[in-house]
């Protein structure tokens, strides 16, 4: 996939073996190297290898009993590394993907059909995926690597959509409302609900219940099982492997005693209990958000909770070390080390940019975005980003905002609107004798005014070069992608 | 066309075998062997197609493709779609209209099951992805009264004295006239061209030939030699036993019985036996309530019969299970007095009887394996969800309940709720099964006229609504 440039070699080199194919009655002739691009596992590569060992006087074409038209598209994909635009008119993506599966070149088709890198300043709404029943999403999960999607919606159902966003099935879990949904392995989801206790693992392709994990406060004579308020399950990223890492889930008892459990991903057994808190104050209540930073952030887990009250927001951020079970850094607002002129403007949401090692928070009153470098966390690490453009200066506060960091961009929802903060380059500066390019974060809207009127954004997830969001009281999940197509509108 | 994960795999295994088998099992040698005789060249309308005899064998022995002539004077594009079906077991998404393909498949003598299963196979039935997709208008002014569906997806709808039949593609319909004033019971027989129809106010069960539109036979029951014919209250079928069950009530409404008719070839609907004959003596009016629902449970070899009526003390009824071999006394007899069923059904897969209580509106479940131990009913829950008020309890009058696969569907007014079984692994060797409810459809599908009946056939669910002159069809869809 990555070495598509090798497909551009001159066709018919000297000594290059040519292969004749007869697909469903239509003759094709191609270079052996073209077929080998499909990879050693593919049927075409195997055929070309076999052809090479056959006798030289053999000029009979290899017969494949498949549709010739769709094969010609796949062959040209191997030849030039891209799908011809006419192919998309004649066949659906699903047709191409399924036929590619037969030839064993599915990864090439997947690569050619995947959306281009998501750029917040150039993203459009491409489709809305609506499950067939009770289609109000309660939680969504975006596949980090392939752009697939799981939607937890009304009545404890999970609808799954593959990398092509084709509906691949809906299952019913025993929960009535799923409020946390994360992927543990390729087909297994960890789910939790604010209504029903326990952390549950379900196979989303078969609907089979795999296991449940419960926690209750051992010091409490009543054995009330705790509900799950947040789940963190690290994804396999470049340079790291998420498969062997534990899952973290925050449990909260009805009497508000809470903790974070670290759970082994393979055996689904509890490894340890960290961050046990009484929950008697906002500062010690169960986190609503967990981010696993154990392989990048110095081996910590980021936990966050916010509460909205009549005097505004209050909440905490804390970094837990799962090995010692202690908090290594914490910050709570209002109070703490926030600058005095920011007093009364506590954060309402935050997210961690795992690659850049930065925490971004949104202030509820002013709606400002602030960033903290995780390598230099101290009493007041926040740098408040200034908006210079007058048109954007008052875009509303940060109530109900959602922040998601994705590949150096920060997506922030403001009620129904969606904005993105992305880096723009400035002139080179010299610092300590080293030339360095300065970058500043600029704010832009992703959507238009009428998009924002569709309703308050409830869930937002970014993954696989796609942005998914669901709105309050609106059925289905919106899919936003970047595209290099101009989308010209004909006026005649 | 249709895509859902599990059937897809099975199709890949079964149907995609012929073209793939040559490569996979026979090694690559098979595909590489030069133009061997297995490769068949066809010229259809001037376009040359090449395929293997293995692929063409999937068309069936009666097809002209099993020994194809050198030139076939037909449209090549339509042939390409049919060839794709033979190769992969499914139609390409760019395929031509199904009605054109049907006519073309008929010309080639293609195994009719092949095209049918690619369009409406029950392996594509996925209850959680059903969505309201079609409305089939019925001719004339009479509203729909009763529906029936075959496992392969054909639909029958009775309206007034007429019966309209839809083919599996739901593209063509045909209407025939019966001598019944209004059809109340309708069932399509395994032999697809036959159906039985009865009325609750007209004697006899009519066996109709749908292809010719003619009356084949009328099946009567006479409680006594001199009495007039009895009316039909319900029909049920035991496909595995080739039996048709009919619940009759005498014209004077003082006697009732269930008759079993033989559906076997050449038996000409012979009456095999009579079960549960009841007659009213004196003032005991409840003793002869005719069964208004008949359901066969294949794995238990039992017939469930349920009947109820409104009396001075509210709705009373009974649910009986009959063993087909010893028909004199029911295996299980439950008198329903407190919260009688508004409708009752039985699920073979879940091994349980389900009812909606007429007073409470709750759905109840009775395990078939534990019927004789104590109180049989377990309450699953009731009420109706509405965005304004939340869960709202209503009575169960007018509710219907049906089971299909591992799901139970219960209608409440114009809405359908579905109960599905979720198996929870509580210990490595112990599973706990719970029934969970979902409301079907999106927001725009909610409400509508009261639902009279739900039927299931192929990958579809068909809905009859009170006063509507059309049949509503729900299908599981592949995309969003």
mmCIF file with all atom_site columns, N, CA and C in Angstrom, chain B residues 356-416:
data_model
loop_
_atom_site.group_PDB
_atom_site.id
_atom_site.type_symbol
_atom_site.label_atom_id
_atom_site.label_alt_id
_atom_site.label_comp_id
_atom_site.label_asym_id
_atom_site.label_entity_id
_atom_site.label_seq_id
_atom_site.pdbx_PDB_ins_code
_atom_site.Cartn_x
_atom_site.Cartn_y
_atom_site.Cartn_z
_atom_site.occupancy
_atom_site.B_iso_or_equiv
_atom_site.pdbx_formal_charge
_atom_site.auth_seq_id
_atom_site.auth_comp_id
_atom_site.auth_asym_id
_atom_site.auth_atom_id
_atom_site.pdbx_PDB_model_num
ATOM 1   N N  . UNK B 1 356 ? -49.964 -11.298 25.583 1.00 0.00 ? 356 UNK B N  1
ATOM 2   C CA . UNK B 1 356 ? -50.153 -9.920  26.072 1.00 0.00 ? 356 UNK B CA 1
ATOM 3   C C  . UNK B 1 356 ? -51.401 -9.952  26.919 1.00 0.00 ? 356 UNK B C  1
ATOM 4   N N  . UNK B 1 357 ? -51.310 -9.472  28.123 1.00 0.00 ? 357 UNK B N  1
ATOM 5   C CA . UNK B 1 357 ? -52.466 -9.443  29.003 1.00 0.00 ? 357 UNK B CA 1
ATOM 6   C C  . UNK B 1 357 ? -53.443 -8.362  28.560 1.00 0.00 ? 357 UNK B C  1
ATOM 7   N N  . UNK B 1 358 ? -54.732 -8.698  28.544 1.00 0.00 ? 358 UNK B N  1
ATOM 8   C CA . UNK B 1 358 ? -55.706 -7.743  28.014 1.00 0.00 ? 358 UNK B CA 1
ATOM 9   C C  . UNK B 1 358 ? -55.929 -6.599  28.996 1.00 0.00 ? 358 UNK B C  1
ATOM 10  N N  . UNK B 1 359 ? -55.804 -6.859  30.286 1.00 0.00 ? 359 UNK B N  1
ATOM 11  C CA . UNK B 1 359 ? -56.024 -5.792  31.269 1.00 0.00 ? 359 UNK B CA 1
ATOM 12  C C  . UNK B 1 359 ? -54.756 -4.981  31.506 1.00 0.00 ? 359 UNK B C  1
ATOM 13  N N  . UNK B 1 360 ? -53.634 -5.689  31.707 1.00 0.00 ? 360 UNK B N  1
ATOM 14  C CA . UNK B 1 360 ? -52.400 -4.997  32.080 1.00 0.00 ? 360 UNK B CA 1
ATOM 15  C C  . UNK B 1 360 ? -51.636 -4.476  30.869 1.00 0.00 ? 360 UNK B C  1
ATOM 16  N N  . UNK B 1 361 ? -51.771 -5.151  29.753 1.00 0.00 ? 361 UNK B N  1
ATOM 17  C CA . UNK B 1 361 ? -50.964 -4.781  28.591 1.00 0.00 ? 361 UNK B CA 1
ATOM 18  C C  . UNK B 1 361 ? -49.546 -5.307  28.672 1.00 0.00 ? 361 UNK B C  1
ATOM 19  N N  . UNK B 1 362 ? -49.238 -6.065  29.725 1.00 0.00 ? 362 UNK B N  1
ATOM 20  C CA . UNK B 1 362 ? -47.888 -6.608  29.879 1.00 0.00 ? 362 UNK B CA 1
ATOM 21  C C  . UNK B 1 362 ? -47.681 -7.814  28.961 1.00 0.00 ? 362 UNK B C  1
ATOM 22  N N  . UNK B 1 363 ? -46.424 -8.040  28.622 1.00 0.00 ? 363 UNK B N  1
ATOM 23  C CA . UNK B 1 363 ? -46.060 -9.243  27.887 1.00 0.00 ? 363 UNK B CA 1
ATOM 24  C C  . UNK B 1 363 ? -45.630 -10.295 28.900 1.00 0.00 ? 363 UNK B C  1
ATOM 25  N N  . UNK B 1 364 ? -46.194 -11.497 28.767 1.00 0.00 ? 364 UNK B N  1
ATOM 26  C CA . UNK B 1 364 ? -45.872 -12.592 29.673 1.00 0.00 ? 364 UNK B CA 1
ATOM 27  C C  . UNK B 1 364 ? -45.198 -13.707 28.886 1.00 0.00 ? 364 UNK B C  1
ATOM 28  N N  . UNK B 1 365 ? -44.413 -14.502 29.606 1.00 0.00 ? 365 UNK B N  1
ATOM 29  C CA . UNK B 1 365 ? -43.716 -15.610 28.985 1.00 0.00 ? 365 UNK B CA 1
ATOM 30  C C  . UNK B 1 365 ? -43.929 -16.841 29.851 1.00 0.00 ? 365 UNK B C  1
ATOM 31  N N  . UNK B 1 366 ? -44.171 -17.993 29.212 1.00 0.00 ? 366 UNK B N  1
ATOM 32  C CA . UNK B 1 366 ? -44.295 -19.254 29.945 1.00 0.00 ? 366 UNK B CA 1
ATOM 33  C C  . UNK B 1 366 ? -43.376 -20.262 29.280 1.00 0.00 ? 366 UNK B C  1
ATOM 34  N N  . UNK B 1 367 ? -42.444 -20.798 30.058 1.00 0.00 ? 367 UNK B N  1
ATOM 35  C CA . UNK B 1 367 ? -41.482 -21.737 29.510 1.00 0.00 ? 367 UNK B CA 1
ATOM 36  C C  . UNK B 1 367 ? -42.174 -23.067 29.248 1.00 0.00 ? 367 UNK B C  1
ATOM 37  N N  . UNK B 1 368 ? -42.063 -23.576 28.033 1.00 0.00 ? 368 UNK B N  1
ATOM 38  C CA . UNK B 1 368 ? -42.738 -24.814 27.666 1.00 0.00 ? 368 UNK B CA 1
ATOM 39  C C  . UNK B 1 368 ? -42.200 -26.006 28.455 1.00 0.00 ? 368 UNK B C  1
ATOM 40  N N  . UNK B 1 369 ? -40.972 -25.896 28.945 1.00 0.00 ? 369 UNK B N  1
ATOM 41  C CA . UNK B 1 369 ? -40.386 -27.033 29.643 1.00 0.00 ? 369 UNK B CA 1
ATOM 42  C C  . UNK B 1 369 ? -40.749 -27.039 31.123 1.00 0.00 ? 369 UNK B C  1
ATOM 43  N N  . UNK B 1 370 ? -41.336 -25.945 31.600 1.00 0.00 ? 370 UNK B N  1
ATOM 44  C CA . UNK B 1 370 ? -41.654 -25.875 33.037 1.00 0.00 ? 370 UNK B CA 1
ATOM 45  C C  . UNK B 1 370 ? -43.116 -25.518 33.238 1.00 0.00 ? 370 UNK B C  1
ATOM 46  N N  . UNK B 1 371 ? -43.975 -26.008 32.334 1.00 0.00 ? 371 UNK B N  1
ATOM 47  C CA . UNK B 1 371 ? -45.365 -25.572 32.388 1.00 0.00 ? 371 UNK B CA 1
ATOM 48  C C  . UNK B 1 371 ? -46.089 -26.062 33.609 1.00 0.00 ? 371 UNK B C  1
ATOM 49  N N  . UNK B 1 372 ? -45.758 -27.263 34.062 1.00 0.00 ? 372 UNK B N  1
ATOM 50  C CA . UNK B 1 372 ? -46.584 -27.859 35.112 1.00 0.00 ? 372 UNK B CA 1
ATOM 51  C C  . UNK B 1 372 ? -46.110 -27.492 36.497 1.00 0.00 ? 372 UNK B C  1
ATOM 52  N N  . UNK B 1 373 ? -45.070 -26.663 36.577 1.00 0.00 ? 373 UNK B N  1
ATOM 53  C CA . UNK B 1 373 ? -44.547 -26.282 37.893 1.00 0.00 ? 373 UNK B CA 1
ATOM 54  C C  . UNK B 1 373 ? -45.061 -24.891 38.247 1.00 0.00 ? 373 UNK B C  1
ATOM 55  N N  . UNK B 1 374 ? -46.044 -24.853 39.131 1.00 0.00 ? 374 UNK B N  1
ATOM 56  C CA . UNK B 1 374 ? -46.506 -23.581 39.675 1.00 0.00 ? 374 UNK B CA 1
ATOM 57  C C  . UNK B 1 374 ? -47.074 -22.633 38.626 1.00 0.00 ? 374 UNK B C  1
ATOM 58  N N  . UNK B 1 375 ? -46.961 -21.351 38.932 1.00 0.00 ? 375 UNK B N  1
ATOM 59  C CA . UNK B 1 375 ? -47.488 -20.303 38.052 1.00 0.00 ? 375 UNK B CA 1
ATOM 60  C C  . UNK B 1 375 ? -46.648 -20.259 36.778 1.00 0.00 ? 375 UNK B C  1
ATOM 61  N N  . UNK B 1 376 ? -47.273 -20.452 35.642 1.00 0.00 ? 376 UNK B N  1
ATOM 62  C CA . UNK B 1 376 ? -46.459 -20.529 34.421 1.00 0.00 ? 376 UNK B CA 1
ATOM 63  C C  . UNK B 1 376 ? -45.939 -19.184 33.935 1.00 0.00 ? 376 UNK B C  1
ATOM 64  N N  . UNK B 1 377 ? -46.666 -18.100 34.215 1.00 0.00 ? 377 UNK B N  1
ATOM 65  C CA . UNK B 1 377 ? -46.327 -16.843 33.553 1.00 0.00 ? 377 UNK B CA 1
ATOM 66  C C  . UNK B 1 377 ? -45.254 -16.044 34.277 1.00 0.00 ? 377 UNK B C  1
ATOM 67  N N  . UNK B 1 378 ? -44.313 -15.509 33.516 1.00 0.00 ? 378 UNK B N  1
ATOM 68  C CA . UNK B 1 378 ? -43.333 -14.555 34.005 1.00 0.00 ? 378 UNK B CA 1
ATOM 69  C C  . UNK B 1 378 ? -43.610 -13.246 33.291 1.00 0.00 ? 378 UNK B C  1
ATOM 70  N N  . UNK B 1 379 ? -43.691 -12.159 34.041 1.00 0.00 ? 379 UNK B N  1
ATOM 71  C CA . UNK B 1 379 ? -43.957 -10.866 33.399 1.00 0.00 ? 379 UNK B CA 1
ATOM 72  C C  . UNK B 1 379 ? -42.664 -10.333 32.804 1.00 0.00 ? 379 UNK B C  1
ATOM 73  N N  . UNK B 1 380 ? -42.712 -9.963  31.550 1.00 0.00 ? 380 UNK B N  1
ATOM 74  C CA . UNK B 1 380 ? -41.543 -9.352  30.927 1.00 0.00 ? 380 UNK B CA 1
ATOM 75  C C  . UNK B 1 380 ? -41.615 -7.832  31.016 1.00 0.00 ? 380 UNK B C  1
ATOM 76  N N  . UNK B 1 381 ? -42.804 -7.312  30.940 1.00 0.00 ? 381 UNK B N  1
ATOM 77  C CA . UNK B 1 381 ? -42.950 -5.859  31.039 1.00 0.00 ? 381 UNK B CA 1
ATOM 78  C C  . UNK B 1 381 ? -43.975 -5.357  30.055 1.00 0.00 ? 381 UNK B C  1
ATOM 79  N N  . UNK B 1 382 ? -44.393 -4.133  30.251 1.00 0.00 ? 382 UNK B N  1
ATOM 80  C CA . UNK B 1 382 ? -45.411 -3.585  29.362 1.00 0.00 ? 382 UNK B CA 1
ATOM 81  C C  . UNK B 1 382 ? -45.247 -2.105  29.233 1.00 0.00 ? 382 UNK B C  1
ATOM 82  N N  . UNK B 1 383 ? -46.361 -1.455  28.952 1.00 0.00 ? 383 UNK B N  1
ATOM 83  C CA . UNK B 1 383 ? -46.300 -0.005  28.831 1.00 0.00 ? 383 UNK B CA 1
ATOM 84  C C  . UNK B 1 383 ? -45.825 0.428   27.467 1.00 0.00 ? 383 UNK B C  1
ATOM 85  N N  . UNK B 1 384 ? -45.989 1.681   27.232 1.00 0.00 ? 384 UNK B N  1
ATOM 86  C CA . UNK B 1 384 ? -45.638 2.249   25.928 1.00 0.00 ? 384 UNK B CA 1
ATOM 87  C C  . UNK B 1 384 ? -44.740 3.440   26.165 1.00 0.00 ? 384 UNK B C  1
ATOM 88  N N  . UNK B 1 385 ? -43.745 3.560   25.361 1.00 0.00 ? 385 UNK B N  1
ATOM 89  C CA . UNK B 1 385 ? -42.838 4.683   25.497 1.00 0.00 ? 385 UNK B CA 1
ATOM 90  C C  . UNK B 1 385 ? -43.338 5.829   24.646 1.00 0.00 ? 385 UNK B C  1
ATOM 91  N N  . UNK B 1 386 ? -43.373 6.998   25.234 1.00 0.00 ? 386 UNK B N  1
ATOM 92  C CA . UNK B 1 386 ? -43.609 8.182   24.413 1.00 0.00 ? 386 UNK B CA 1
ATOM 93  C C  . UNK B 1 386 ? -42.678 9.267   24.933 1.00 0.00 ? 386 UNK B C  1
ATOM 94  N N  . UNK B 1 387 ? -42.216 10.083  24.030 1.00 0.00 ? 387 UNK B N  1
ATOM 95  C CA . UNK B 1 387 ? -41.204 11.081  24.385 1.00 0.00 ? 387 UNK B CA 1
ATOM 96  C C  . UNK B 1 387 ? -41.742 12.062  25.416 1.00 0.00 ? 387 UNK B C  1
ATOM 97  N N  . UNK B 1 388 ? -43.050 12.308  25.388 1.00 0.00 ? 388 UNK B N  1
ATOM 98  C CA . UNK B 1 388 ? -43.606 13.329  26.273 1.00 0.00 ? 388 UNK B CA 1
ATOM 99  C C  . UNK B 1 388 ? -43.768 12.802  27.695 1.00 0.00 ? 388 UNK B C  1
ATOM 100 N N  . UNK B 1 389 ? -44.360 11.590  27.816 1.00 0.00 ? 389 UNK B N  1
ATOM 101 C CA . UNK B 1 389 ? -44.713 11.112  29.145 1.00 0.00 ? 389 UNK B CA 1
ATOM 102 C C  . UNK B 1 389 ? -43.769 10.024  29.640 1.00 0.00 ? 389 UNK B C  1
ATOM 103 N N  . UNK B 1 390 ? -42.942 9.464   28.796 1.00 0.00 ? 390 UNK B N  1
ATOM 104 C CA . UNK B 1 390 ? -42.129 8.327   29.216 1.00 0.00 ? 390 UNK B CA 1
ATOM 105 C C  . UNK B 1 390 ? -42.927 7.047   29.102 1.00 0.00 ? 390 UNK B C  1
ATOM 106 N N  . UNK B 1 391 ? -42.691 6.104   30.001 1.00 0.00 ? 391 UNK B N  1
ATOM 107 C CA . UNK B 1 391 ? -43.397 4.829   29.923 1.00 0.00 ? 391 UNK B CA 1
ATOM 108 C C  . UNK B 1 391 ? -44.817 4.997   30.419 1.00 0.00 ? 391 UNK B C  1
ATOM 109 N N  . UNK B 1 392 ? -45.732 4.576   29.605 1.00 0.00 ? 392 UNK B N  1
ATOM 110 C CA . UNK B 1 392 ? -47.124 4.768   29.924 1.00 0.00 ? 392 UNK B CA 1
ATOM 111 C C  . UNK B 1 392 ? -47.831 3.426   29.835 1.00 0.00 ? 392 UNK B C  1
ATOM 112 N N  . UNK B 1 393 ? -48.553 3.097   30.884 1.00 0.00 ? 393 UNK B N  1
ATOM 113 C CA . UNK B 1 393 ? -49.256 1.806   30.904 1.00 0.00 ? 393 UNK B CA 1
ATOM 114 C C  . UNK B 1 393 ? -50.611 1.961   30.229 1.00 0.00 ? 393 UNK B C  1
ATOM 115 N N  . UNK B 1 394 ? -50.870 1.007   29.356 1.00 0.00 ? 394 UNK B N  1
ATOM 116 C CA . UNK B 1 394 ? -52.172 0.977   28.707 1.00 0.00 ? 394 UNK B CA 1
ATOM 117 C C  . UNK B 1 394 ? -52.641 -0.458  28.715 1.00 0.00 ? 394 UNK B C  1
ATOM 118 N N  . UNK B 1 395 ? -53.900 -0.661  28.554 1.00 0.00 ? 395 UNK B N  1
ATOM 119 C CA . UNK B 1 395 ? -54.392 -2.026  28.480 1.00 0.00 ? 395 UNK B CA 1
ATOM 120 C C  . UNK B 1 395 ? -53.901 -2.710  27.221 1.00 0.00 ? 395 UNK B C  1
ATOM 121 N N  . UNK B 1 396 ? -54.117 -4.011  27.178 1.00 0.00 ? 396 UNK B N  1
ATOM 122 C CA . UNK B 1 396 ? -53.618 -4.766  26.040 1.00 0.00 ? 396 UNK B CA 1
ATOM 123 C C  . UNK B 1 396 ? -54.667 -5.041  24.992 1.00 0.00 ? 396 UNK B C  1
ATOM 124 N N  . UNK B 1 397 ? -55.830 -4.404  25.098 1.00 0.00 ? 397 UNK B N  1
ATOM 125 C CA . UNK B 1 397 ? -56.882 -4.684  24.127 1.00 0.00 ? 397 UNK B CA 1
ATOM 126 C C  . UNK B 1 397 ? -56.421 -4.284  22.722 1.00 0.00 ? 397 UNK B C  1
ATOM 127 N N  . UNK B 1 398 ? -56.601 -5.192  21.804 1.00 0.00 ? 398 UNK B N  1
ATOM 128 C CA . UNK B 1 398 ? -56.220 -4.899  20.426 1.00 0.00 ? 398 UNK B CA 1
ATOM 129 C C  . UNK B 1 398 ? -54.765 -5.171  20.115 1.00 0.00 ? 398 UNK B C  1
ATOM 130 N N  . UNK B 1 399 ? -53.980 -5.545  21.144 1.00 0.00 ? 399 UNK B N  1
ATOM 131 C CA . UNK B 1 399 ? -52.572 -5.860  20.888 1.00 0.00 ? 399 UNK B CA 1
ATOM 132 C C  . UNK B 1 399 ? -52.466 -7.247  20.255 1.00 0.00 ? 399 UNK B C  1
ATOM 133 N N  . UNK B 1 400 ? -51.477 -7.428  19.418 1.00 0.00 ? 400 UNK B N  1
ATOM 134 C CA . UNK B 1 400 ? -51.228 -8.756  18.869 1.00 0.00 ? 400 UNK B CA 1
ATOM 135 C C  . UNK B 1 400 ? -49.786 -9.127  19.181 1.00 0.00 ? 400 UNK B C  1
ATOM 136 N N  . UNK B 1 401 ? -49.519 -10.415 19.159 1.00 0.00 ? 401 UNK B N  1
ATOM 137 C CA . UNK B 1 401 ? -48.166 -10.875 19.459 1.00 0.00 ? 401 UNK B CA 1
ATOM 138 C C  . UNK B 1 401 ? -47.811 -12.014 18.502 1.00 0.00 ? 401 UNK B C  1
ATOM 139 N N  . UNK B 1 402 ? -46.602 -11.962 17.963 1.00 0.00 ? 402 UNK B N  1
ATOM 140 C CA . UNK B 1 402 ? -46.135 -12.977 17.015 1.00 0.00 ? 402 UNK B CA 1
ATOM 141 C C  . UNK B 1 402 ? -44.681 -13.284 17.333 1.00 0.00 ? 402 UNK B C  1
ATOM 142 N N  . UNK B 1 403 ? -44.252 -14.473 17.008 1.00 0.00 ? 403 UNK B N  1
ATOM 143 C CA . UNK B 1 403 ? -42.832 -14.783 17.198 1.00 0.00 ? 403 UNK B CA 1
ATOM 144 C C  . UNK B 1 403 ? -42.218 -15.163 15.861 1.00 0.00 ? 403 UNK B C  1
ATOM 145 N N  . UNK B 1 404 ? -40.955 -14.802 15.720 1.00 0.00 ? 404 UNK B N  1
ATOM 146 C CA . UNK B 1 404 ? -40.211 -15.169 14.521 1.00 0.00 ? 404 UNK B CA 1
ATOM 147 C C  . UNK B 1 404 ? -38.768 -15.338 14.940 1.00 0.00 ? 404 UNK B C  1
ATOM 148 N N  . UNK B 1 405 ? -38.215 -16.526 14.718 1.00 0.00 ? 405 UNK B N  1
ATOM 149 C CA . UNK B 1 405 ? -36.847 -16.784 15.144 1.00 0.00 ? 405 UNK B CA 1
ATOM 150 C C  . UNK B 1 405 ? -36.731 -16.619 16.648 1.00 0.00 ? 405 UNK B C  1
ATOM 151 N N  . UNK B 1 406 ? -35.727 -15.908 17.093 1.00 0.00 ? 406 UNK B N  1
ATOM 152 C CA . UNK B 1 406 ? -35.526 -15.699 18.522 1.00 0.00 ? 406 UNK B CA 1
ATOM 153 C C  . UNK B 1 406 ? -36.141 -14.384 18.983 1.00 0.00 ? 406 UNK B C  1
ATOM 154 N N  . UNK B 1 407 ? -37.047 -13.851 18.196 1.00 0.00 ? 407 UNK B N  1
ATOM 155 C CA . UNK B 1 407 ? -37.662 -12.579 18.560 1.00 0.00 ? 407 UNK B CA 1
ATOM 156 C C  . UNK B 1 407 ? -39.167 -12.754 18.758 1.00 0.00 ? 407 UNK B C  1
ATOM 157 N N  . UNK B 1 408 ? -39.707 -11.922 19.595 1.00 0.00 ? 408 UNK B N  1
ATOM 158 C CA . UNK B 1 408 ? -41.151 -11.864 19.770 1.00 0.00 ? 408 UNK B CA 1
ATOM 159 C C  . UNK B 1 408 ? -41.569 -10.441 19.463 1.00 0.00 ? 408 UNK B C  1
ATOM 160 N N  . UNK B 1 409 ? -42.555 -10.302 18.602 1.00 0.00 ? 409 UNK B N  1
ATOM 161 C CA . UNK B 1 409 ? -43.013 -8.983  18.183 1.00 0.00 ? 409 UNK B CA 1
ATOM 162 C C  . UNK B 1 409 ? -44.388 -8.742  18.766 1.00 0.00 ? 409 UNK B C  1
ATOM 163 N N  . UNK B 1 410 ? -44.549 -7.604  19.382 1.00 0.00 ? 410 UNK B N  1
ATOM 164 C CA . UNK B 1 410 ? -45.834 -7.289  20.000 1.00 0.00 ? 410 UNK B CA 1
ATOM 165 C C  . UNK B 1 410 ? -46.283 -5.937  19.458 1.00 0.00 ? 410 UNK B C  1
ATOM 166 N N  . UNK B 1 411 ? -47.513 -5.886  18.966 1.00 0.00 ? 411 UNK B N  1
ATOM 167 C CA . UNK B 1 411 ? -47.989 -4.609  18.447 1.00 0.00 ? 411 UNK B CA 1
ATOM 168 C C  . UNK B 1 411 ? -48.814 -3.920  19.514 1.00 0.00 ? 411 UNK B C  1
ATOM 169 N N  . UNK B 1 412 ? -48.651 -2.621  19.580 1.00 0.00 ? 412 UNK B N  1
ATOM 170 C CA . UNK B 1 412 ? -49.435 -1.808  20.512 1.00 0.00 ? 412 UNK B CA 1
ATOM 171 C C  . UNK B 1 412 ? -49.958 -0.625  19.720 1.00 0.00 ? 412 UNK B C  1
ATOM 172 N N  . UNK B 1 413 ? -51.239 -0.664  19.421 1.00 0.00 ? 413 UNK B N  1
ATOM 173 C CA . UNK B 1 413 ? -51.777 0.396   18.579 1.00 0.00 ? 413 UNK B CA 1
ATOM 174 C C  . UNK B 1 413 ? -51.091 0.361   17.233 1.00 0.00 ? 413 UNK B C  1
ATOM 175 N N  . UNK B 1 414 ? -50.457 1.460   16.870 1.00 0.00 ? 414 UNK B N  1
ATOM 176 C CA . UNK B 1 414 ? -49.789 1.515   15.573 1.00 0.00 ? 414 UNK B CA 1
ATOM 177 C C  . UNK B 1 414 ? -48.309 1.192   15.636 1.00 0.00 ? 414 UNK B C  1
ATOM 178 N N  . UNK B 1 415 ? -47.799 0.862   16.815 1.00 0.00 ? 415 UNK B N  1
ATOM 179 C CA . UNK B 1 415 ? -46.360 0.614   16.956 1.00 0.00 ? 415 UNK B CA 1
ATOM 180 C C  . UNK B 1 415 ? -46.064 -0.864  17.167 1.00 0.00 ? 415 UNK B C  1
ATOM 181 N N  . UNK B 1 416 ? -44.834 -1.220  16.857 1.00 0.00 ? 416 UNK B N  1
ATOM 182 C CA . UNK B 1 416 ? -44.394 -2.594  17.073 1.00 0.00 ? 416 UNK B CA 1
ATOM 183 C C  . UNK B 1 416 ? -43.233 -2.563  18.049 1.00 0.00 ? 416 UNK B C  1
#
